[in-house]
PDB file of N, CA and C in Angstrom:
ATOM      1  N   MET A 306      18.746 -23.497  19.866  1.00  0.00           N
ATOM      2  CA  MET A 306      19.003 -22.070  19.824  1.00  0.00           C
ATOM      3  C   MET A 306      18.247 -21.464  18.646  1.00  0.00           C
ATOM      4  N   SER A 307      17.595 -20.369  18.865  1.00  0.00           N
ATOM      5  CA  SER A 307      16.790 -19.730  17.834  1.00  0.00           C
ATOM      6  C   SER A 307      17.615 -18.732  17.040  1.00  0.00           C
ATOM      7  N   ALA A 308      17.368 -18.659  15.743  1.00  0.00           N
ATOM      8  CA  ALA A 308      18.046 -17.687  14.894  1.00  0.00           C
ATOM      9  C   ALA A 308      17.387 -16.319  14.983  1.00  0.00           C
ATOM     10  N   VAL A 309      16.218 -16.271  15.575  1.00  0.00           N
ATOM     11  CA  VAL A 309      15.494 -15.011  15.714  1.00  0.00           C
ATOM     12  C   VAL A 309      15.997 -14.294  16.956  1.00  0.00           C
ATOM     13  N   PRO A 310      16.375 -12.989  16.825  1.00  0.00           N
ATOM     14  CA  PRO A 310      16.847 -12.269  18.007  1.00  0.00           C
ATOM     15  C   PRO A 310      15.769 -12.186  19.076  1.00  0.00           C
ATOM     16  N   THR A 311      16.188 -12.265  20.323  1.00  0.00           N
ATOM     17  CA  THR A 311      15.231 -12.208  21.426  1.00  0.00           C
ATOM     18  C   THR A 311      14.936 -10.776  21.850  1.00  0.00           C
ATOM     19  N   GLU A 312      15.623  -9.796  21.232  1.00  0.00           N
ATOM     20  CA  GLU A 312      15.389  -8.404  21.571  1.00  0.00           C
ATOM     21  C   GLU A 312      13.994  -7.986  21.124  1.00  0.00           C
ATOM     22  N   THR A 313      13.426  -7.056  21.851  1.00  0.00           N
ATOM     23  CA  THR A 313      12.146  -6.501  21.466  1.00  0.00           C
ATOM     24  C   THR A 313      12.376  -5.492  20.352  1.00  0.00           C
ATOM     25  N   LEU A 314      11.522  -5.521  19.344  1.00  0.00           N
ATOM     26  CA  LEU A 314      11.650  -4.566  18.246  1.00  0.00           C
ATOM     27  C   LEU A 314      11.451  -3.151  18.755  1.00  0.00           C
ATOM     28  N   TRP A 315      12.041  -2.202  18.059  1.00  0.00           N
ATOM     29  CA  TRP A 315      11.948  -0.795  18.404  1.00  0.00           C
ATOM     30  C   TRP A 315      11.355  -0.037  17.235  1.00  0.00           C
ATOM     31  N   ARG A 316      10.977   1.208  17.459  1.00  0.00           N
ATOM     32  CA  ARG A 316      10.350   2.015  16.417  1.00  0.00           C
ATOM     33  C   ARG A 316      11.334   2.559  15.396  1.00  0.00           C
ATOM     34  N   ASP A 317      12.608   2.611  15.740  1.00  0.00           N
ATOM     35  CA  ASP A 317      13.607   3.193  14.858  1.00  0.00           C
ATOM     36  C   ASP A 317      14.759   2.220  14.678  1.00  0.00           C
ATOM     37  N   LEU A 318      15.419   2.327  13.541  1.00  0.00           N
ATOM     38  CA  LEU A 318      16.544   1.453  13.275  1.00  0.00           C
ATOM     39  C   LEU A 318      17.657   1.685  14.294  1.00  0.00           C
ATOM     40  N   THR A 319      17.879   2.930  14.672  1.00  0.00           N
ATOM     41  CA  THR A 319      18.883   3.245  15.682  1.00  0.00           C
ATOM     42  C   THR A 319      18.208   3.241  17.050  1.00  0.00           C
ATOM     43  N   ASP A 320      18.212   2.116  17.688  1.00  0.00           N
ATOM     44  CA  ASP A 320      17.522   1.893  18.956  1.00  0.00           C
ATOM     45  C   ASP A 320      18.372   2.411  20.116  1.00  0.00           C
ATOM     46  N   PRO A 321      17.943   3.470  20.804  1.00  0.00           N
ATOM     47  CA  PRO A 321      18.746   4.031  21.889  1.00  0.00           C
ATOM     48  C   PRO A 321      18.905   3.097  23.082  1.00  0.00           C
ATOM     49  N   ARG A 322      18.067   2.073  23.191  1.00  0.00           N
ATOM     50  CA  ARG A 322      18.171   1.145  24.318  1.00  0.00           C
ATOM     51  C   ARG A 322      19.439   0.303  24.246  1.00  0.00           C
ATOM     52  N   ARG A 323      20.054   0.195  23.053  1.00  0.00           N
ATOM     53  CA  ARG A 323      21.278  -0.603  22.924  1.00  0.00           C
ATOM     54  C   ARG A 323      22.408  -0.044  23.785  1.00  0.00           C
ATOM     55  N   ALA A 324      22.421   1.260  24.009  1.00  0.00           N
ATOM     56  CA  ALA A 324      23.497   1.902  24.755  1.00  0.00           C
ATOM     57  C   ALA A 324      23.526   1.481  26.224  1.00  0.00           C
ATOM     58  N   ALA A 325      22.440   0.958  26.740  1.00  0.00           N
ATOM     59  CA  ALA A 325      22.375   0.556  28.148  1.00  0.00           C
ATOM     60  C   ALA A 325      23.238  -0.667  28.440  1.00  0.00           C
ATOM     61  N   ASN A 326      23.446  -1.524  27.452  1.00  0.00           N
ATOM     62  CA  ASN A 326      24.162  -2.781  27.682  1.00  0.00           C
ATOM     63  C   ASN A 326      25.500  -2.889  26.964  1.00  0.00           C
ATOM     64  N   VAL A 327      25.879  -1.873  26.207  1.00  0.00           N
ATOM     65  CA  VAL A 327      27.093  -1.947  25.398  1.00  0.00           C
ATOM     66  C   VAL A 327      27.975  -0.744  25.695  1.00  0.00           C
ATOM     67  N   ASP A 328      29.281  -0.999  25.878  1.00  0.00           N
ATOM     68  CA  ASP A 328      30.207   0.106  26.130  1.00  0.00           C
ATOM     69  C   ASP A 328      30.498   0.901  24.859  1.00  0.00           C
ATOM     70  N   ASP A 329      30.754   0.192  23.751  1.00  0.00           N
ATOM     71  CA  ASP A 329      31.100   0.849  22.495  1.00  0.00           C
ATOM     72  C   ASP A 329      30.139   0.373  21.412  1.00  0.00           C
ATOM     73  N   LEU A 330      29.187   1.216  21.058  1.00  0.00           N
ATOM     74  CA  LEU A 330      28.174   0.839  20.069  1.00  0.00           C
ATOM     75  C   LEU A 330      28.761   0.618  18.675  1.00  0.00           C
ATOM     76  N   GLU A 331      29.961   1.139  18.431  1.00  0.00           N
ATOM     77  CA  GLU A 331      30.556   1.021  17.102  1.00  0.00           C
ATOM     78  C   GLU A 331      31.720   0.039  17.058  1.00  0.00           C
ATOM     79  N   ALA A 332      31.879  -0.759  18.090  1.00  0.00           N
ATOM     80  CA  ALA A 332      32.965  -1.746  18.111  1.00  0.00           C
ATOM     81  C   ALA A 332      32.787  -2.731  16.963  1.00  0.00           C
ATOM     82  N   GLY A 333      33.847  -2.958  16.206  1.00  0.00           N
ATOM     83  CA  GLY A 333      33.814  -3.906  15.102  1.00  0.00           C
ATOM     84  C   GLY A 333      33.210  -3.367  13.819  1.00  0.00           C
ATOM     85  N   MET A 334      32.815  -2.109  13.816  1.00  0.00           N
ATOM     86  CA  MET A 334      32.237  -1.534  12.599  1.00  0.00           C
ATOM     87  C   MET A 334      33.335  -0.936  11.730  1.00  0.00           C
ATOM     88  N   LYS A 335      33.059  -0.880  10.436  1.00  0.00           N
ATOM     89  CA  LYS A 335      34.024  -0.340   9.481  1.00  0.00           C
ATOM     90  C   LYS A 335      34.050   1.178   9.552  1.00  0.00           C
ATOM     91  N   GLU A 336      35.211   1.734   9.234  1.00  0.00           N
ATOM     92  CA  GLU A 336      35.301   3.181   9.112  1.00  0.00           C
ATOM     93  C   GLU A 336      34.652   3.566   7.783  1.00  0.00           C
ATOM     94  N   PRO A 337      33.807   4.594   7.771  1.00  0.00           N
ATOM     95  CA  PRO A 337      33.070   4.942   6.555  1.00  0.00           C
ATOM     96  C   PRO A 337      33.913   5.736   5.558  1.00  0.00           C
ATOM     97  N   VAL A 338      34.862   5.056   4.927  1.00  0.00           N
ATOM     98  CA  VAL A 338      35.669   5.673   3.874  1.00  0.00           C
ATOM     99  C   VAL A 338      35.458   4.877   2.592  1.00  0.00           C
ATOM    100  N   PHE A 339      35.692   5.511   1.461  1.00  0.00           N
ATOM    101  CA  PHE A 339      35.424   4.903   0.162  1.00  0.00           C
ATOM    102  C   PHE A 339      36.102   3.548   0.003  1.00  0.00           C
ATOM    103  N   GLU A 340      37.328   3.432   0.481  1.00  0.00           N
ATOM    104  CA  GLU A 340      38.093   2.192   0.317  1.00  0.00           C
ATOM    105  C   GLU A 340      37.453   1.008   1.047  1.00  0.00           C
ATOM    106  N   ASN A 341      36.650   1.252   2.039  1.00  0.00           N
ATOM    107  CA  ASN A 341      36.016   0.171   2.804  1.00  0.00           C
ATOM    108  C   ASN A 341      34.668  -0.275   2.236  1.00  0.00           C
ATOM    109  N   LEU A 342      34.139   0.455   1.270  1.00  0.00           N
ATOM    110  CA  LEU A 342      32.840   0.097   0.703  1.00  0.00           C
ATOM    111  C   LEU A 342      32.932  -1.195  -0.090  1.00  0.00           C
ATOM    112  N   GLU A 343      31.941  -2.036   0.073  1.00  0.00           N
ATOM    113  CA  GLU A 343      31.828  -3.268  -0.698  1.00  0.00           C
ATOM    114  C   GLU A 343      30.587  -3.157  -1.573  1.00  0.00           C
ATOM    115  N   ILE A 344      30.756  -3.481  -2.851  1.00  0.00           N
ATOM    116  CA  ILE A 344      29.615  -3.403  -3.762  1.00  0.00           C
ATOM    117  C   ILE A 344      29.464  -4.741  -4.449  1.00  0.00           C
ATOM    118  N   PRO A 345      28.343  -5.413  -4.338  1.00  0.00           N
ATOM    119  CA  PRO A 345      27.210  -5.057  -3.473  1.00  0.00           C
ATOM    120  C   PRO A 345      27.491  -5.451  -2.030  1.00  0.00           C
ATOM    121  N   GLU A 346      26.850  -4.798  -1.119  1.00  0.00           N
ATOM    122  CA  GLU A 346      26.961  -5.116   0.306  1.00  0.00           C
ATOM    123  C   GLU A 346      25.554  -5.262   0.869  1.00  0.00           C
ATOM    124  N   LYS A 347      25.341  -6.319   1.610  1.00  0.00           N
ATOM    125  CA  LYS A 347      24.003  -6.594   2.141  1.00  0.00           C
ATOM    126  C   LYS A 347      23.807  -5.888   3.481  1.00  0.00           C
ATOM    127  N   PHE A 348      22.709  -5.167   3.592  1.00  0.00           N
ATOM    128  CA  PHE A 348      22.282  -4.526   4.832  1.00  0.00           C
ATOM    129  C   PHE A 348      20.894  -5.063   5.158  1.00  0.00           C
ATOM    130  N   GLY A 349      20.773  -5.703   6.293  1.00  0.00           N
ATOM    131  CA  GLY A 349      19.452  -6.190   6.664  1.00  0.00           C
ATOM    132  C   GLY A 349      19.294  -7.654   6.366  1.00  0.00           C
ATOM    133  N   PRO A 350      18.098  -8.167   6.440  1.00  0.00           N
ATOM    134  CA  PRO A 350      16.849  -7.420   6.625  1.00  0.00           C
ATOM    135  C   PRO A 350      16.703  -6.880   8.040  1.00  0.00           C
ATOM    136  N   VAL A 351      15.898  -5.876   8.173  1.00  0.00           N
ATOM    137  CA  VAL A 351      15.611  -5.285   9.475  1.00  0.00           C
ATOM    138  C   VAL A 351      14.098  -5.223   9.659  1.00  0.00           C
ATOM    139  N   GLU A 352      13.680  -5.206  10.894  1.00  0.00           N
ATOM    140  CA  GLU A 352      12.265  -5.052  11.222  1.00  0.00           C
ATOM    141  C   GLU A 352      12.107  -3.833  12.112  1.00  0.00           C
ATOM    142  N   ILE A 353      11.131  -3.017  11.788  1.00  0.00           N
ATOM    143  CA  ILE A 353      10.863  -1.796  12.535  1.00  0.00           C
ATOM    144  C   ILE A 353       9.370  -1.745  12.822  1.00  0.00           C
ATOM    145  N   ILE A 354       9.020  -1.354  14.010  1.00  0.00           N
ATOM    146  CA  ILE A 354       7.610  -1.227  14.375  1.00  0.00           C
ATOM    147  C   ILE A 354       7.075   0.109  13.857  1.00  0.00           C
ATOM    148  N   VAL A 355       6.012   0.046  13.094  1.00  0.00           N
ATOM    149  CA  VAL A 355       5.304   1.254  12.674  1.00  0.00           C
ATOM    150  C   VAL A 355       3.989   1.251  13.443  1.00  0.00           C
ATOM    151  N   ASP A 356       3.990   1.992  14.529  1.00  0.00           N
ATOM    152  CA  ASP A 356       2.808   2.041  15.382  1.00  0.00           C
ATOM    153  C   ASP A 356       2.256   3.461  15.431  1.00  0.00           C
ATOM    154  N   ASP A 357       1.238   3.646  16.220  1.00  0.00           N
ATOM    155  CA  ASP A 357       0.589   4.947  16.339  1.00  0.00           C
ATOM    156  C   ASP A 357       1.577   6.018  16.787  1.00  0.00           C
ATOM    157  N   HIS A 358       2.461   5.678  17.710  1.00  0.00           N
ATOM    158  CA  HIS A 358       3.440   6.642  18.210  1.00  0.00           C
ATOM    159  C   HIS A 358       4.377   7.103  17.100  1.00  0.00           C
ATOM    160  N   LYS A 359       4.900   6.170  16.308  1.00  0.00           N
ATOM    161  CA  LYS A 359       5.827   6.525  15.224  1.00  0.00           C
ATOM    162  C   LYS A 359       5.128   7.412  14.192  1.00  0.00           C
ATOM    163  N   ILE A 360       3.890   7.078  13.854  1.00  0.00           N
ATOM    164  CA  ILE A 360       3.144   7.865  12.872  1.00  0.00           C
ATOM    165  C   ILE A 360       2.871   9.274  13.399  1.00  0.00           C
ATOM    166  N   LYS A 361       2.433   9.381  14.646  1.00  0.00           N
ATOM    167  CA  LYS A 361       2.138  10.700  15.211  1.00  0.00           C
ATOM    168  C   LYS A 361       3.404  11.528  15.407  1.00  0.00           C
ATOM    169  N   ARG A 362       4.509  10.885  15.789  1.00  0.00           N
ATOM    170  CA  ARG A 362       5.773  11.609  15.946  1.00  0.00           C
ATOM    171  C   ARG A 362       6.226  12.178  14.606  1.00  0.00           C
ATOM    172  N   PHE A 363       6.109  11.379  13.548  1.00  0.00           N
ATOM    173  CA  PHE A 363       6.488  11.860  12.222  1.00  0.00           C
ATOM    174  C   PHE A 363       5.571  13.002  11.790  1.00  0.00           C
ATOM    175  N   ALA A 364       4.278  12.855  12.020  1.00  0.00           N
ATOM    176  CA  ALA A 364       3.326  13.910  11.662  1.00  0.00           C
ATOM    177  C   ALA A 364       3.682  15.211  12.371  1.00  0.00           C
ATOM    178  N   PHE A 365       4.065  15.120  13.640  1.00  0.00           N
ATOM    179  CA  PHE A 365       4.436  16.312  14.402  1.00  0.00           C
ATOM    180  C   PHE A 365       5.702  16.955  13.849  1.00  0.00           C
ATOM    181  N   THR A 366       6.736  16.151  13.595  1.00  0.00           N
ATOM    182  CA  THR A 366       8.006  16.725  13.129  1.00  0.00           C
ATOM    183  C   THR A 366       7.878  17.347  11.747  1.00  0.00           C
ATOM    184  N   GLN A 367       6.963  16.839  10.921  1.00  0.00           N
ATOM    185  CA  GLN A 367       6.789  17.368   9.570  1.00  0.00           C
ATOM    186  C   GLN A 367       5.605  18.330   9.455  1.00  0.00           C
ATOM    187  N   ASP A 368       4.889  18.519  10.554  1.00  0.00           N
ATOM    188  CA  ASP A 368       3.682  19.349  10.555  1.00  0.00           C
ATOM    189  C   ASP A 368       2.731  18.894   9.442  1.00  0.00           C
ATOM    190  N   ASP A 369       2.536  17.580   9.369  1.00  0.00           N
ATOM    191  CA  ASP A 369       1.710  16.966   8.330  1.00  0.00           C
ATOM    192  C   ASP A 369       0.648  16.101   9.004  1.00  0.00           C
ATOM    193  N   TYR A 370      -0.515  16.668   9.200  1.00  0.00           N
ATOM    194  CA  TYR A 370      -1.591  15.978   9.912  1.00  0.00           C
ATOM    195  C   TYR A 370      -2.684  15.505   8.945  1.00  0.00           C
ATOM    196  N   ASN A 371      -2.275  14.891   7.864  1.00  0.00           N
ATOM    197  CA  ASN A 371      -3.213  14.376   6.880  1.00  0.00           C
ATOM    198  C   ASN A 371      -4.122  13.344   7.546  1.00  0.00           C
ATOM    199  N   PRO A 372      -5.432  13.504   7.430  1.00  0.00           N
ATOM    200  CA  PRO A 372      -6.341  12.560   8.095  1.00  0.00           C
ATOM    201  C   PRO A 372      -6.202  11.121   7.593  1.00  0.00           C
ATOM    202  N   TRP A 373      -5.682  10.932   6.397  1.00  0.00           N
ATOM    203  CA  TRP A 373      -5.482   9.563   5.902  1.00  0.00           C
ATOM    204  C   TRP A 373      -4.460   8.815   6.742  1.00  0.00           C
ATOM    205  N   THR A 374      -3.523   9.531   7.344  1.00  0.00           N
ATOM    206  CA  THR A 374      -2.495   8.869   8.149  1.00  0.00           C
ATOM    207  C   THR A 374      -2.879   8.786   9.622  1.00  0.00           C
ATOM    208  N   LEU A 375      -3.737   9.673  10.061  1.00  0.00           N
ATOM    209  CA  LEU A 375      -4.096   9.710  11.478  1.00  0.00           C
ATOM    210  C   LEU A 375      -5.480   9.129  11.766  1.00  0.00           C
ATOM    211  N   GLU A 376      -6.307   9.036  10.744  1.00  0.00           N
ATOM    212  CA  GLU A 376      -7.664   8.516  10.917  1.00  0.00           C
ATOM    213  C   GLU A 376      -7.933   7.477   9.832  1.00  0.00           C
ATOM    214  N   ASP A 377      -9.129   7.486   9.298  1.00  0.00           N
ATOM    215  CA  ASP A 377      -9.489   6.553   8.232  1.00  0.00           C
ATOM    216  C   ASP A 377      -9.133   7.127   6.869  1.00  0.00           C
ATOM    217  N   SER A 378      -8.750   6.250   5.948  1.00  0.00           N
ATOM    218  CA  SER A 378      -8.473   6.657   4.573  1.00  0.00           C
ATOM    219  C   SER A 378      -9.582   6.133   3.667  1.00  0.00           C
ATOM    220  N   PRO A 379      -9.622   6.580   2.418  1.00  0.00           N
ATOM    221  CA  PRO A 379     -10.618   6.056   1.477  1.00  0.00           C
ATOM    222  C   PRO A 379     -10.340   4.610   1.053  1.00  0.00           C
ATOM    223  N   PHE A 380      -9.233   4.045   1.487  1.00  0.00           N
ATOM    224  CA  PHE A 380      -8.848   2.693   1.097  1.00  0.00           C
ATOM    225  C   PHE A 380      -9.367   1.682   2.120  1.00  0.00           C
ATOM    226  N   LYS A 381     -10.647   1.415   2.056  1.00  0.00           N
ATOM    227  CA  LYS A 381     -11.330   0.498   2.970  1.00  0.00           C
ATOM    228  C   LYS A 381     -11.199   0.940   4.425  1.00  0.00           C
ATOM    229  N   GLY A 382     -10.982   2.241   4.637  1.00  0.00           N
ATOM    230  CA  GLY A 382     -10.914   2.789   5.977  1.00  0.00           C
ATOM    231  C   GLY A 382      -9.597   2.577   6.698  1.00  0.00           C
ATOM    232  N   LYS A 383      -8.633   1.914   6.060  1.00  0.00           N
ATOM    233  CA  LYS A 383      -7.353   1.638   6.719  1.00  0.00           C
ATOM    234  C   LYS A 383      -6.430   2.848   6.632  1.00  0.00           C
ATOM    235  N   ARG A 384      -5.731   3.121   7.720  1.00  0.00           N
ATOM    236  CA  ARG A 384      -4.757   4.211   7.733  1.00  0.00           C
ATOM    237  C   ARG A 384      -3.599   3.866   6.812  1.00  0.00           C
ATOM    238  N   ILE A 385      -2.991   4.900   6.249  1.00  0.00           N
ATOM    239  CA  ILE A 385      -1.790   4.692   5.449  1.00  0.00           C
ATOM    240  C   ILE A 385      -0.657   5.497   6.073  1.00  0.00           C
ATOM    241  N   GLY A 386       0.562   5.059   5.860  1.00  0.00           N
ATOM    242  CA  GLY A 386       1.719   5.767   6.408  1.00  0.00           C
ATOM    243  C   GLY A 386       2.109   6.943   5.534  1.00  0.00           C
ATOM    244  N   HIS A 387       2.779   7.914   6.134  1.00  0.00           N
ATOM    245  CA  HIS A 387       3.319   9.032   5.363  1.00  0.00           C
ATOM    246  C   HIS A 387       4.296   8.490   4.325  1.00  0.00           C
ATOM    247  N   ALA A 388       4.431   9.197   3.227  1.00  0.00           N
ATOM    248  CA  ALA A 388       5.287   8.739   2.131  1.00  0.00           C
ATOM    249  C   ALA A 388       6.736   8.541   2.572  1.00  0.00           C
ATOM    250  N   CYS A 389       7.226   9.372   3.463  1.00  0.00           N
ATOM    251  CA  CYS A 389       8.635   9.283   3.871  1.00  0.00           C
ATOM    252  C   CYS A 389       8.791   8.831   5.325  1.00  0.00           C
ATOM    253  N   LEU A 390       7.810   8.122   5.838  1.00  0.00           N
ATOM    254  CA  LEU A 390       7.828   7.685   7.234  1.00  0.00           C
ATOM    255  C   LEU A 390       9.093   6.898   7.587  1.00  0.00           C
ATOM    256  N   LEU A 391       9.559   6.064   6.679  1.00  0.00           N
ATOM    257  CA  LEU A 391      10.739   5.238   6.938  1.00  0.00           C
ATOM    258  C   LEU A 391      12.011   5.822   6.319  1.00  0.00           C
ATOM    259  N   GLY A 392      11.938   7.057   5.826  1.00  0.00           N
ATOM    260  CA  GLY A 392      13.088   7.680   5.169  1.00  0.00           C
ATOM    261  C   GLY A 392      14.332   7.729   6.037  1.00  0.00           C
ATOM    262  N   ASN A 393      14.202   8.162   7.275  1.00  0.00           N
ATOM    263  CA  ASN A 393      15.360   8.245   8.162  1.00  0.00           C
ATOM    264  C   ASN A 393      15.913   6.860   8.479  1.00  0.00           C
ATOM    265  N   ASP A 394      15.032   5.888   8.642  1.00  0.00           N
ATOM    266  CA  ASP A 394      15.488   4.523   8.905  1.00  0.00           C
ATOM    267  C   ASP A 394      16.266   3.973   7.714  1.00  0.00           C
ATOM    268  N   LEU A 395      15.832   4.296   6.499  1.00  0.00           N
ATOM    269  CA  LEU A 395      16.568   3.860   5.307  1.00  0.00           C
ATOM    270  C   LEU A 395      17.961   4.477   5.277  1.00  0.00           C
ATOM    271  N   LEU A 396      18.063   5.752   5.631  1.00  0.00           N
ATOM    272  CA  LEU A 396      19.374   6.400   5.677  1.00  0.00           C
ATOM    273  C   LEU A 396      20.272   5.770   6.737  1.00  0.00           C
ATOM    274  N   GLN A 397      19.681   5.315   7.820  1.00  0.00           N
ATOM    275  CA  GLN A 397      20.452   4.732   8.911  1.00  0.00           C
ATOM    276  C   GLN A 397      20.914   3.303   8.638  1.00  0.00           C
ATOM    277  N   LEU A 398      20.455   2.671   7.555  1.00  0.00           N
ATOM    278  CA  LEU A 398      20.921   1.323   7.221  1.00  0.00           C
ATOM    279  C   LEU A 398      22.439   1.271   7.139  1.00  0.00           C
ATOM    280  N   PHE A 399      23.050   2.337   6.650  1.00  0.00           N
ATOM    281  CA  PHE A 399      24.505   2.421   6.519  1.00  0.00           C
ATOM    282  C   PHE A 399      25.200   2.183   7.855  1.00  0.00           C
ATOM    283  N   THR A 400      24.567   2.624   8.932  1.00  0.00           N
ATOM    284  CA  THR A 400      25.196   2.515  10.253  1.00  0.00           C
ATOM    285  C   THR A 400      25.071   1.120  10.860  1.00  0.00           C
ATOM    286  N   LEU A 401      24.497   0.174  10.130  1.00  0.00           N
ATOM    287  CA  LEU A 401      24.493  -1.207  10.606  1.00  0.00           C
ATOM    288  C   LEU A 401      25.871  -1.837  10.462  1.00  0.00           C
ATOM    289  N   LYS A 402      26.678  -1.335   9.516  1.00  0.00           N
ATOM    290  CA  LYS A 402      28.008  -1.897   9.278  1.00  0.00           C
ATOM    291  C   LYS A 402      29.123  -0.873   9.363  1.00  0.00           C
ATOM    292  N   TYR A 403      28.785   0.418   9.278  1.00  0.00           N
ATOM    293  CA  TYR A 403      29.789   1.475   9.283  1.00  0.00           C
ATOM    294  C   TYR A 403      29.577   2.387  10.492  1.00  0.00           C
ATOM    295  N   ALA A 404      30.667   2.891  11.035  1.00  0.00           N
ATOM    296  CA  ALA A 404      30.617   3.750  12.222  1.00  0.00           C
ATOM    297  C   ALA A 404      29.938   5.075  11.879  1.00  0.00           C
ATOM    298  N   GLY A 405      28.748   5.265  12.391  1.00  0.00           N
ATOM    299  CA  GLY A 405      27.977   6.469  12.100  1.00  0.00           C
ATOM    300  C   GLY A 405      28.606   7.738  12.639  1.00  0.00           C
ATOM    301  N   SER A 406      29.326   7.650  13.757  1.00  0.00           N
ATOM    302  CA  SER A 406      29.927   8.847  14.350  1.00  0.00           C
ATOM    303  C   SER A 406      31.095   9.370  13.526  1.00  0.00           C
ATOM    304  N   LYS A 407      31.593   8.560  12.595  1.00  0.00           N
ATOM    305  CA  LYS A 407      32.726   8.979  11.764  1.00  0.00           C
ATOM    306  C   LYS A 407      32.291   9.380  10.361  1.00  0.00           C
ATOM    307  N   THR A 408      30.984   9.373  10.113  1.00  0.00           N
ATOM    308  CA  THR A 408      30.471   9.750   8.797  1.00  0.00           C
ATOM    309  C   THR A 408      30.523  11.261   8.652  1.00  0.00           C
ATOM    310  N   VAL A 409      31.074  11.722   7.541  1.00  0.00           N
ATOM    311  CA  VAL A 409      31.189  13.153   7.272  1.00  0.00           C
ATOM    312  C   VAL A 409      30.421  13.459   5.993  1.00  0.00           C
ATOM    313  N   GLY A 410      29.623  14.532   6.037  1.00  0.00           N
ATOM    314  CA  GLY A 410      28.944  14.969   4.815  1.00  0.00           C
ATOM    315  C   GLY A 410      27.525  14.597   4.718  1.00  0.00           C
TER     316      GLY A 410
END
């Protein structure tokens, strides 16, 4: 048996395809209240695909079409990601262990 998940990686930490096979996406998750927080608490590691689609989607939502991210950059011609490309995914780490639908604020 392999320790590596057989699921295909997705572009976002909150993969909408999970809803197709699961009745309750938050089953077994903690309620997000102060008393349930553990410090330190391990989240991850996680793997996320950063592909052309993710980069272009972020560029569109932020109206940021910097050619360094969409074409060649001065760094040996390799594209670079937007500074906050993974920002939303970092915020969503909390929902790996806590019920996101019950988060307030």
